[in-house]
Each structure stands twice: as structure tokens, then as C-alpha cells.
Coordinates of C-alpha atoms and ligand atoms in Angstrom, one line a residue:
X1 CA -90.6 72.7 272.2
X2 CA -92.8 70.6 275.3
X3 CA -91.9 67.9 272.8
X4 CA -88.2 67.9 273.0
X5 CA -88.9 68.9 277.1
X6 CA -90.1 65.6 277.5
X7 CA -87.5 64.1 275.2
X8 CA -84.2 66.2 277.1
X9 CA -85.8 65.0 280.3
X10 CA -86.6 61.0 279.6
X11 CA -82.7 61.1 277.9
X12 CA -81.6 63.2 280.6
X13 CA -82.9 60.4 283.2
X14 CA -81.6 57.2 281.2
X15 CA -78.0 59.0 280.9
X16 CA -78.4 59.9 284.4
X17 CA -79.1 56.1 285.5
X18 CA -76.3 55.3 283.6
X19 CA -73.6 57.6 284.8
X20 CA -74.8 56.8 288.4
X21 CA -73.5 53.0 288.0
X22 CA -69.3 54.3 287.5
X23 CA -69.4 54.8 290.8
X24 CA -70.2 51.0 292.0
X25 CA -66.7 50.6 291.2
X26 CA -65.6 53.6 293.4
X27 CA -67.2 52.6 296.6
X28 CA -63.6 52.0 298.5
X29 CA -62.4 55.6 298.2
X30 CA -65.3 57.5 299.9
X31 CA -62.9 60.5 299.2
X32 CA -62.9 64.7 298.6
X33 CA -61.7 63.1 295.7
X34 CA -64.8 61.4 294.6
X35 CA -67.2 63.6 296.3
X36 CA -65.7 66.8 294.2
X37 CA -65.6 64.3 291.0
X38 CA -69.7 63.6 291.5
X39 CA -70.5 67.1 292.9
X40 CA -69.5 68.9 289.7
X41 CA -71.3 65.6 287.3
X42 CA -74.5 65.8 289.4
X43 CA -74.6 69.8 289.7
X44 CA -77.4 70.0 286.4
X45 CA -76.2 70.3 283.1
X46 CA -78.2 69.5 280.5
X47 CA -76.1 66.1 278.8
X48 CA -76.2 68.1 275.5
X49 CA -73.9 65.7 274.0
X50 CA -74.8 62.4 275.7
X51 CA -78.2 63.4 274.3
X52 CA -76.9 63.7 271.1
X53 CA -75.5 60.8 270.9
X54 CA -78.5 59.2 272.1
X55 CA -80.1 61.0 269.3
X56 CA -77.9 59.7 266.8
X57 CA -78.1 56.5 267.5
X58 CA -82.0 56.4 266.8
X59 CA -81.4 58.5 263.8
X60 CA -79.6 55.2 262.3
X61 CA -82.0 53.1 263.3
X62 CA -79.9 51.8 266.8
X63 CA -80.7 51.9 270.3
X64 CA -79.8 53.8 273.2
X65 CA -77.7 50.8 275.1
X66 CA -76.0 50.2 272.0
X67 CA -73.9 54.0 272.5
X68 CA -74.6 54.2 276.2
X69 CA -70.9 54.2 277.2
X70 CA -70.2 56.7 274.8
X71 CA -72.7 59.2 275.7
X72 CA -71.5 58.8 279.2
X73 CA -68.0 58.9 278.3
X74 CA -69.1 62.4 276.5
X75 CA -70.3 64.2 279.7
X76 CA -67.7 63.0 282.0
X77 CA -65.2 64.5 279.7
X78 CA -67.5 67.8 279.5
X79 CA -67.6 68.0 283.1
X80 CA -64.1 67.5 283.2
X81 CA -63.0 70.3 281.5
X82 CA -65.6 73.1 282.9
X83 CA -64.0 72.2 286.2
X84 CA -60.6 73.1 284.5
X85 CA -61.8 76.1 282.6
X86 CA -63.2 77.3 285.7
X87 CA -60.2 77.2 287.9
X88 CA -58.1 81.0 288.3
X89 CA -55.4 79.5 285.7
X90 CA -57.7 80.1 282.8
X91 CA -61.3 81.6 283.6
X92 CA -61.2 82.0 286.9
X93 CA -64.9 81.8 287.8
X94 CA -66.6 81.6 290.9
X95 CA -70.0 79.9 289.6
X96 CA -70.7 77.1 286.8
X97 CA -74.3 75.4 287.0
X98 CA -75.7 78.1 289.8
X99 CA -73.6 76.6 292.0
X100 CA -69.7 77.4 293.6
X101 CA -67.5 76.0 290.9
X102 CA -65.7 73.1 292.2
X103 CA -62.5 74.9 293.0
X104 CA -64.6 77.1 295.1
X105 CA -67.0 74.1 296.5
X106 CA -63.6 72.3 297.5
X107 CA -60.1 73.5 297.1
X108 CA -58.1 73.8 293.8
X109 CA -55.8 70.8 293.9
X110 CA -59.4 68.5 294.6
X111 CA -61.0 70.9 291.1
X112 CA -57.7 69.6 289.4
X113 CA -57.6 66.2 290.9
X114 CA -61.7 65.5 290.2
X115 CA -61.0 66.7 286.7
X116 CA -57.9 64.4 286.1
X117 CA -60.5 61.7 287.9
X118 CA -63.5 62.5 285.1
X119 CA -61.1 62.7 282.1
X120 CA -59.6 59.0 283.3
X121 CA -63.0 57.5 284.0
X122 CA -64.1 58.2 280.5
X123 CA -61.5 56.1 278.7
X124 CA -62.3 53.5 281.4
X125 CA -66.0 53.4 280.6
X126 CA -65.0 53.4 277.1
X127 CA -62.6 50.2 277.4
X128 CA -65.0 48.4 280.1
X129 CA -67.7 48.9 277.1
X130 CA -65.1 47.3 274.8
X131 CA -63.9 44.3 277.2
X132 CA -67.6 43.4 278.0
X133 CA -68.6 40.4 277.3
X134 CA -70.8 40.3 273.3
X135 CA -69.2 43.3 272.4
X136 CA -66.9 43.9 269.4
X137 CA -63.9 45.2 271.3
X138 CA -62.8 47.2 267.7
X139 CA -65.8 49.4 267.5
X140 CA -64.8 50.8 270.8
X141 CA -61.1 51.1 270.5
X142 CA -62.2 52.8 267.3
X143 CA -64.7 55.1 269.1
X144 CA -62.0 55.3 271.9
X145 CA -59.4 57.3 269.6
X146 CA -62.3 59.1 268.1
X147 CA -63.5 61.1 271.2
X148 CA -59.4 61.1 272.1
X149 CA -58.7 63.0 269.0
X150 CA -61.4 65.4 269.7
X151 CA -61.0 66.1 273.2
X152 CA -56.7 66.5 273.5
X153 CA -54.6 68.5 271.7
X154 CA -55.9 67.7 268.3
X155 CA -59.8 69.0 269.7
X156 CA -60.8 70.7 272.7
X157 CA -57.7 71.1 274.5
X158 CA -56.3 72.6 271.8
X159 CA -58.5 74.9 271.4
X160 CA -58.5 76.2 275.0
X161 CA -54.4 76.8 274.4
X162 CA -55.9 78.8 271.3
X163 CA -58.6 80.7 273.2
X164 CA -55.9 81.5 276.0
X165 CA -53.5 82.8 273.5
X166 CA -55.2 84.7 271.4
X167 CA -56.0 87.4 274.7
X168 CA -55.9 91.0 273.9
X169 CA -54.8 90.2 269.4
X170 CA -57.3 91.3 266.5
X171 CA -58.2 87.9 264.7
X172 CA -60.7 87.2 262.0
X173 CA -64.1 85.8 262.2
X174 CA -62.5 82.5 260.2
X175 CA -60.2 82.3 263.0
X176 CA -62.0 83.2 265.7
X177 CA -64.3 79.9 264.0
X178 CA -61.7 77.6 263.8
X179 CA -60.8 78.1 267.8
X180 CA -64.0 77.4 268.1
X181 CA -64.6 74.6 266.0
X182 CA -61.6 73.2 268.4
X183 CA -62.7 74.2 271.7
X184 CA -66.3 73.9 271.7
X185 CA -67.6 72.0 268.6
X186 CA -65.0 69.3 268.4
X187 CA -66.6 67.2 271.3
X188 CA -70.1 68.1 270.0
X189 CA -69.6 66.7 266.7
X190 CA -67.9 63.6 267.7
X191 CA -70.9 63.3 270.2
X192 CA -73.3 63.0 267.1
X193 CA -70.6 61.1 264.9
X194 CA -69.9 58.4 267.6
X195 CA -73.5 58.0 268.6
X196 CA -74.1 57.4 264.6
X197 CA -71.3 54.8 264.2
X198 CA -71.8 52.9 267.1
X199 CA -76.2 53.1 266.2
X200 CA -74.8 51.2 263.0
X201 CA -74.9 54.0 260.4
X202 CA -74.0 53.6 257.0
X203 CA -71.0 56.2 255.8
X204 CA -73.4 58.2 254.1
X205 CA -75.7 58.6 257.2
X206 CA -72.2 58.9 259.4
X207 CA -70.9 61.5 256.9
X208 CA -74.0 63.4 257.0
X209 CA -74.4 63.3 260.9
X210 CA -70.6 64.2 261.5
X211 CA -71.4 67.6 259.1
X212 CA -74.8 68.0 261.1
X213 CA -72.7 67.8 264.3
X214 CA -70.0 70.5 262.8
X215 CA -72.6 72.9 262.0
X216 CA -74.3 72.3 265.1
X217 CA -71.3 72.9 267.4
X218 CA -70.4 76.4 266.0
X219 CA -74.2 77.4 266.4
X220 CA -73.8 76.3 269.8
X221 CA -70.7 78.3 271.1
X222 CA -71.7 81.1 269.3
X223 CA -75.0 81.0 271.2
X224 CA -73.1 81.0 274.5
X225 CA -71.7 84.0 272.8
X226 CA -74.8 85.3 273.1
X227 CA -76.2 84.6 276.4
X228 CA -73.0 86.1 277.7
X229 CA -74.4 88.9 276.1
X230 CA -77.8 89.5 276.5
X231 CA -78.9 86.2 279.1
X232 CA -81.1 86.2 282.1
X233 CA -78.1 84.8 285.1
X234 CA -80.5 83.4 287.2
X235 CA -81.4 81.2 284.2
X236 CA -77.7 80.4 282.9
X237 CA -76.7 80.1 286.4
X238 CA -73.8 82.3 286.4
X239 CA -73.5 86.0 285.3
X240 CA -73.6 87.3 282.1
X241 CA -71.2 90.1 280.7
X242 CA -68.0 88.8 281.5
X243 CA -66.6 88.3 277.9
X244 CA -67.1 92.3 277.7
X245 CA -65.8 92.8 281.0
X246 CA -62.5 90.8 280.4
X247 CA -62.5 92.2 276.3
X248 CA -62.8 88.5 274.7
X249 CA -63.3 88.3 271.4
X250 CA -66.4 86.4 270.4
X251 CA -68.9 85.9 268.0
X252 CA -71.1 89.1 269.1
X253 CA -67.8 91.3 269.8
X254 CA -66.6 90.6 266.2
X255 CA -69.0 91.2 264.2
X256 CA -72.1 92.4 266.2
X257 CA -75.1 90.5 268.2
X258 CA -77.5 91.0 265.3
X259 CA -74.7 89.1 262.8
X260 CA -74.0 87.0 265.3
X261 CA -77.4 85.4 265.5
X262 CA -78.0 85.3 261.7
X263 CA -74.9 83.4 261.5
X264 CA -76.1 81.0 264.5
X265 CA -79.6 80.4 261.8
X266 CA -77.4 80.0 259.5
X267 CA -75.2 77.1 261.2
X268 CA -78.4 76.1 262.4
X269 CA -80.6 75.4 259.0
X270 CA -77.2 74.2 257.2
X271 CA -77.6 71.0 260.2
X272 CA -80.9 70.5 259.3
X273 CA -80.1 70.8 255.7
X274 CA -78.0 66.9 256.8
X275 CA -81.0 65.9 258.2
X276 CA -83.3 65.5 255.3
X277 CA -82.4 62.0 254.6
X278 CA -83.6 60.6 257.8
X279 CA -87.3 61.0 257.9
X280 CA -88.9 60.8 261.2
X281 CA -86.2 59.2 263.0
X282 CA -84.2 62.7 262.6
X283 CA -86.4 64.7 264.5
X284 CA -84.7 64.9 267.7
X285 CA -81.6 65.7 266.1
X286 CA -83.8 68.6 264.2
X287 CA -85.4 69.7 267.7
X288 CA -82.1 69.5 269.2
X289 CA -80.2 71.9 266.8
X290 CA -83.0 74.6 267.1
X291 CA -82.9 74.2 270.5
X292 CA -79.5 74.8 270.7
X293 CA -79.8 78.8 269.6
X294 CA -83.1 78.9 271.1
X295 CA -82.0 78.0 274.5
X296 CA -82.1 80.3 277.5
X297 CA -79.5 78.3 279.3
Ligands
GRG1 C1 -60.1 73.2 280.2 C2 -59.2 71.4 278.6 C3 -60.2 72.5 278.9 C4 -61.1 72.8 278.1 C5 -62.2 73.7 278.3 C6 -65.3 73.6 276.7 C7 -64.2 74.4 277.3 C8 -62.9 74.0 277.0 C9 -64.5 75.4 278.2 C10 -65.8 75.8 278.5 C11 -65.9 77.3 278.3 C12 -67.2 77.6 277.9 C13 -68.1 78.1 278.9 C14 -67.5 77.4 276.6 C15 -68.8 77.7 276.1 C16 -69.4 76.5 275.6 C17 -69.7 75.5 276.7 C18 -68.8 74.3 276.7 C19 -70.6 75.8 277.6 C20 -71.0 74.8 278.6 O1 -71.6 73.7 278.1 P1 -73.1 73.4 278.4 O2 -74.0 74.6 278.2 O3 -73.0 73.1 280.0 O4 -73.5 72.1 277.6 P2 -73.9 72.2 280.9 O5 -73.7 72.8 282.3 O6 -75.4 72.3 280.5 O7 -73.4 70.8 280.8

């Protein structure tokens, strides 16, 4: 694990640098706008799926500037829509990161308003990376409606509406999965797939990356599942037990916290199952999906 620590954190620094640079281009509006929009980027995630794409990338053989825009891209949409899940419309939560959620931090049209901000500044970094000069403007557009489909209502917005409307009925584990897959995994396997496209991967690597990032996105929500469960809040940052306390069905309220973590394994050696073809330039992406049910946070 101290190697992946010092992997997260030198990733975690270059993505950092790199998201740092959007706002050169805001300096004009020193606004609650832009303020709110940084406050809730800068508050200390951990650029899960910039990292991934990162790692991706160097799975293929490509580097990190080659799918730098991306990864960024990636975690301003994140960012984006924990502000929005946060506000009383939908979760209603007072704490995201340790810290007031941005509605809280600011008022609730600014949450809204920095959210609409994020979502449009990651299809602008997307299309500055694609009008730059010595790119190939295609790759991007291509990449463009890649993390669109996942994110809006054929991915992670969708989902939400699924997770909002499915309050209070019985559903199945295969259903509960799919809503999921939608609202949580969606932007975490186009996080791998894009960072193994634009890292020049060949379809068999992109095919087996995009199934590695599948897997890995259901692990990962259902782990969430599980810290809401039985995680330490000063570590997670906000408390745990709400899922229980407002009766949402999840992984561990389906079919039990022991079943719940076998099936997190599971999800978890079916990724590196994807990863056997890549020999030592897969072993972030193997760290990474452990990591991922391991985490405390
Ligand atoms: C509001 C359009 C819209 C979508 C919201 C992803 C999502 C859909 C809501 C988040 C709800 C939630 C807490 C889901 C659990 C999985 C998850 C996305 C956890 C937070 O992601 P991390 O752990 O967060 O990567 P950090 O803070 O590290 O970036």
C-alpha cells in the first residue's frame, strides 16, 4: 500500500497543477461564483478518476500530458455533481470532504451556480485540448461525447433520477446494480476507458480496460455502501449511518454487509482478471482496484 501512497500523492500533485491552470482564464470574475466553484475542487478528494485515467494511460504505454485534459475534465465533473447531490433537493447533506458542503459554505443558488460552472468548464477543457495547437481535434471530440454519454442522462445523471425514484420500493440486487452501474460507475469506467484511448491503446487493451473500469466502478460504490455502514467519520469526513437512517437500499441493506463485501472481492479480482495482459505497466491500475474496497475513505 505505501507504494500506491506515493503513487495517489505524486498523481494527486500533477492533476492538481493541472486543474490549478483553468482558472488563468477566470481571473476577471473574482466572484462567490468562482470562489464556491474552487472551494468545493480544492476541498480534498482523492482524483480517483483523474488518477485512473492517469493510470490508464501508462497502462498503454502513453503519458500523463497525453490525457491530462481528460483526467481533469473527470474531476471537475465529479465535483460538480457532489455539490448537486449534496444540496436539500436530493441528499440534503450538511458535510462532503470534512467540510460544510458548498450550499452550506455559500448559499444554494451559488452550490447550484458553481455546479453548472464545473459541469461547463469540463467540456471547455475538453475542446481547448482539442483546438490546441498539434493536437488531433477528433480524438477529443470523440473523447468529448464519451465522458458526455456517461455523465448526462445516458450515465450518471440518469442514475441519480433512478436512485431518487426508487425511495421507499423493494428492487433486486440486478437492479439495484444497474442504478449503480449508472450513477456511480459510469464516470469511473469512462475514466479508465478515456485515459486508455487517448494513452493510444489498441481495442483489445481499450476493451479490456473499459471491462476493468466496469468492474471496478461497482466495487467502488458498493464500498461506499460499506463505509456508510461500518466507517470511521472522522476519516470519511462526514457521518456514517445515514443510508440506514433514511431506509436506502444499498448493497449491504440488500443482501447483508458480509455478502456485500464478498461481492465487492469479487468485482474486485474480476478487474484484475483484465489486467493480466499488461505486465508491469498494469500495476497501478491493480493497486488502484484493491485500493478501492480497501479504502477507509
Ligand atoms: C447530482 C447529477 C448528480 C449526480 C450525483 C455521483 C453522484 C451522482 C452522487 C454522489 C453520491 C455518492 C456519495 C455516491 C457514492 C459514490 C461517490 C461518488 C462517492 C464520492 O466519490 P469519492 O469518494 O469522493 O471519489 P472524493 O471526495 O474523494 O472526490
Amino acid at each position: 500500500m505505501s507504494d500506491l501512497t506515493a503513487y495517489l500523492k505524486a498523481k494527486q500533485q500533477e492533476i492538481n497543477a493541472a486543474l490549478e491552470r483553468f482558472w488563468d482564464g477566470t481571473e476577471p470574475f473574482p466572484t462567490p461564483l468562482i470562489q464556491a466553484m474552487r472551494y468545493s475542487l480544492e476541498a480534498g478528494g482523492k482524483r480517483l478518476r483523474p488518477v485512473l485515467c492517469l493510470a490508464a494511460s501508462e497502462a498503454v504505454g502513453g503519458s500523463d500530458a497525453d490525457v491530462m485534459p481528460a483526467a481533469c475534465a473527470l474531476e471537475l465533473i465529479h465535483t460538480y455533481s457532489l455539490i448537486h447531490d449534496d444540496l436539500p433537493a436530493m441528499d440534503d447533506d450538511d458535510l462532503r470532504r470534512g467540510k460544510p458542503t458548498c450550499h452550506k459554505a455559500f448559499d444554494e443558488a451559488t452550490a447550484i451556480l458553481a455546479g453548472d460552472g464545473l459541469l461547463t468548464a469540463a467540456f471547455e477543457v475538453l475542446a481547448s485540448a482539442g483546438r490546441a495547437r498539434r493536437s488531433d481535434p477528433l480524438k477529443w471530440l470523440e473523447v468529448s461525447y464519451l465522458i458526455a454519454r456517461a455523465a448526462g442522462c445516458t450515465g450518471m445523471v440518469q442514475g441519480q433520477m433512478m436512485d431518487l425514484s426508487v425511495e421507499g420500493k423493494a428492487i433486486t440486487l440486478e437492479e439495484l446494480e444497474t442504478l449503480q452501474q449508472l450513477k456511480t460507475g459510469a464516470l469511473i469506467e469512462i475514466s479508465v476507458k478515456t485515459g486508455a484511448l487517448l494513452g493510444g491503446g489498441n481495442p483489445q487493451e481499450v476493451a479490456a480496460l473499459t471491462a476493468y473500469g466496469r468492474h471496478i466502478g461497482l466495487a467502488f460504490q458498493l464500498a461506499d455502501d460499506i463505509l456508510n455502514v461500518e466507517g470511521k467519520p472522522e476519516i470519511i469526513g462526514k457521518p456514517v449511518g445515514s443510508d440506514q437512517a433514511h431506509q436506502k437500499i444499498t448493497g449491504p441493506s440488500l443482501i447483508g454487509l458480509e455478502q456485500a463485501k464478498a461481492r465487492a472481492r469479487e468485482l474486485v479480482d474480476s478487474a484484475l482478471e483484465e489486467l493480466e495482459v499488461f505486465d508491469m505497466r498494469g500495476q497501478p491500475l491493480a493497486a488502484l482496484a484493491r485500493y478501492i474496497i480497501e479504502r477507509k475513505k
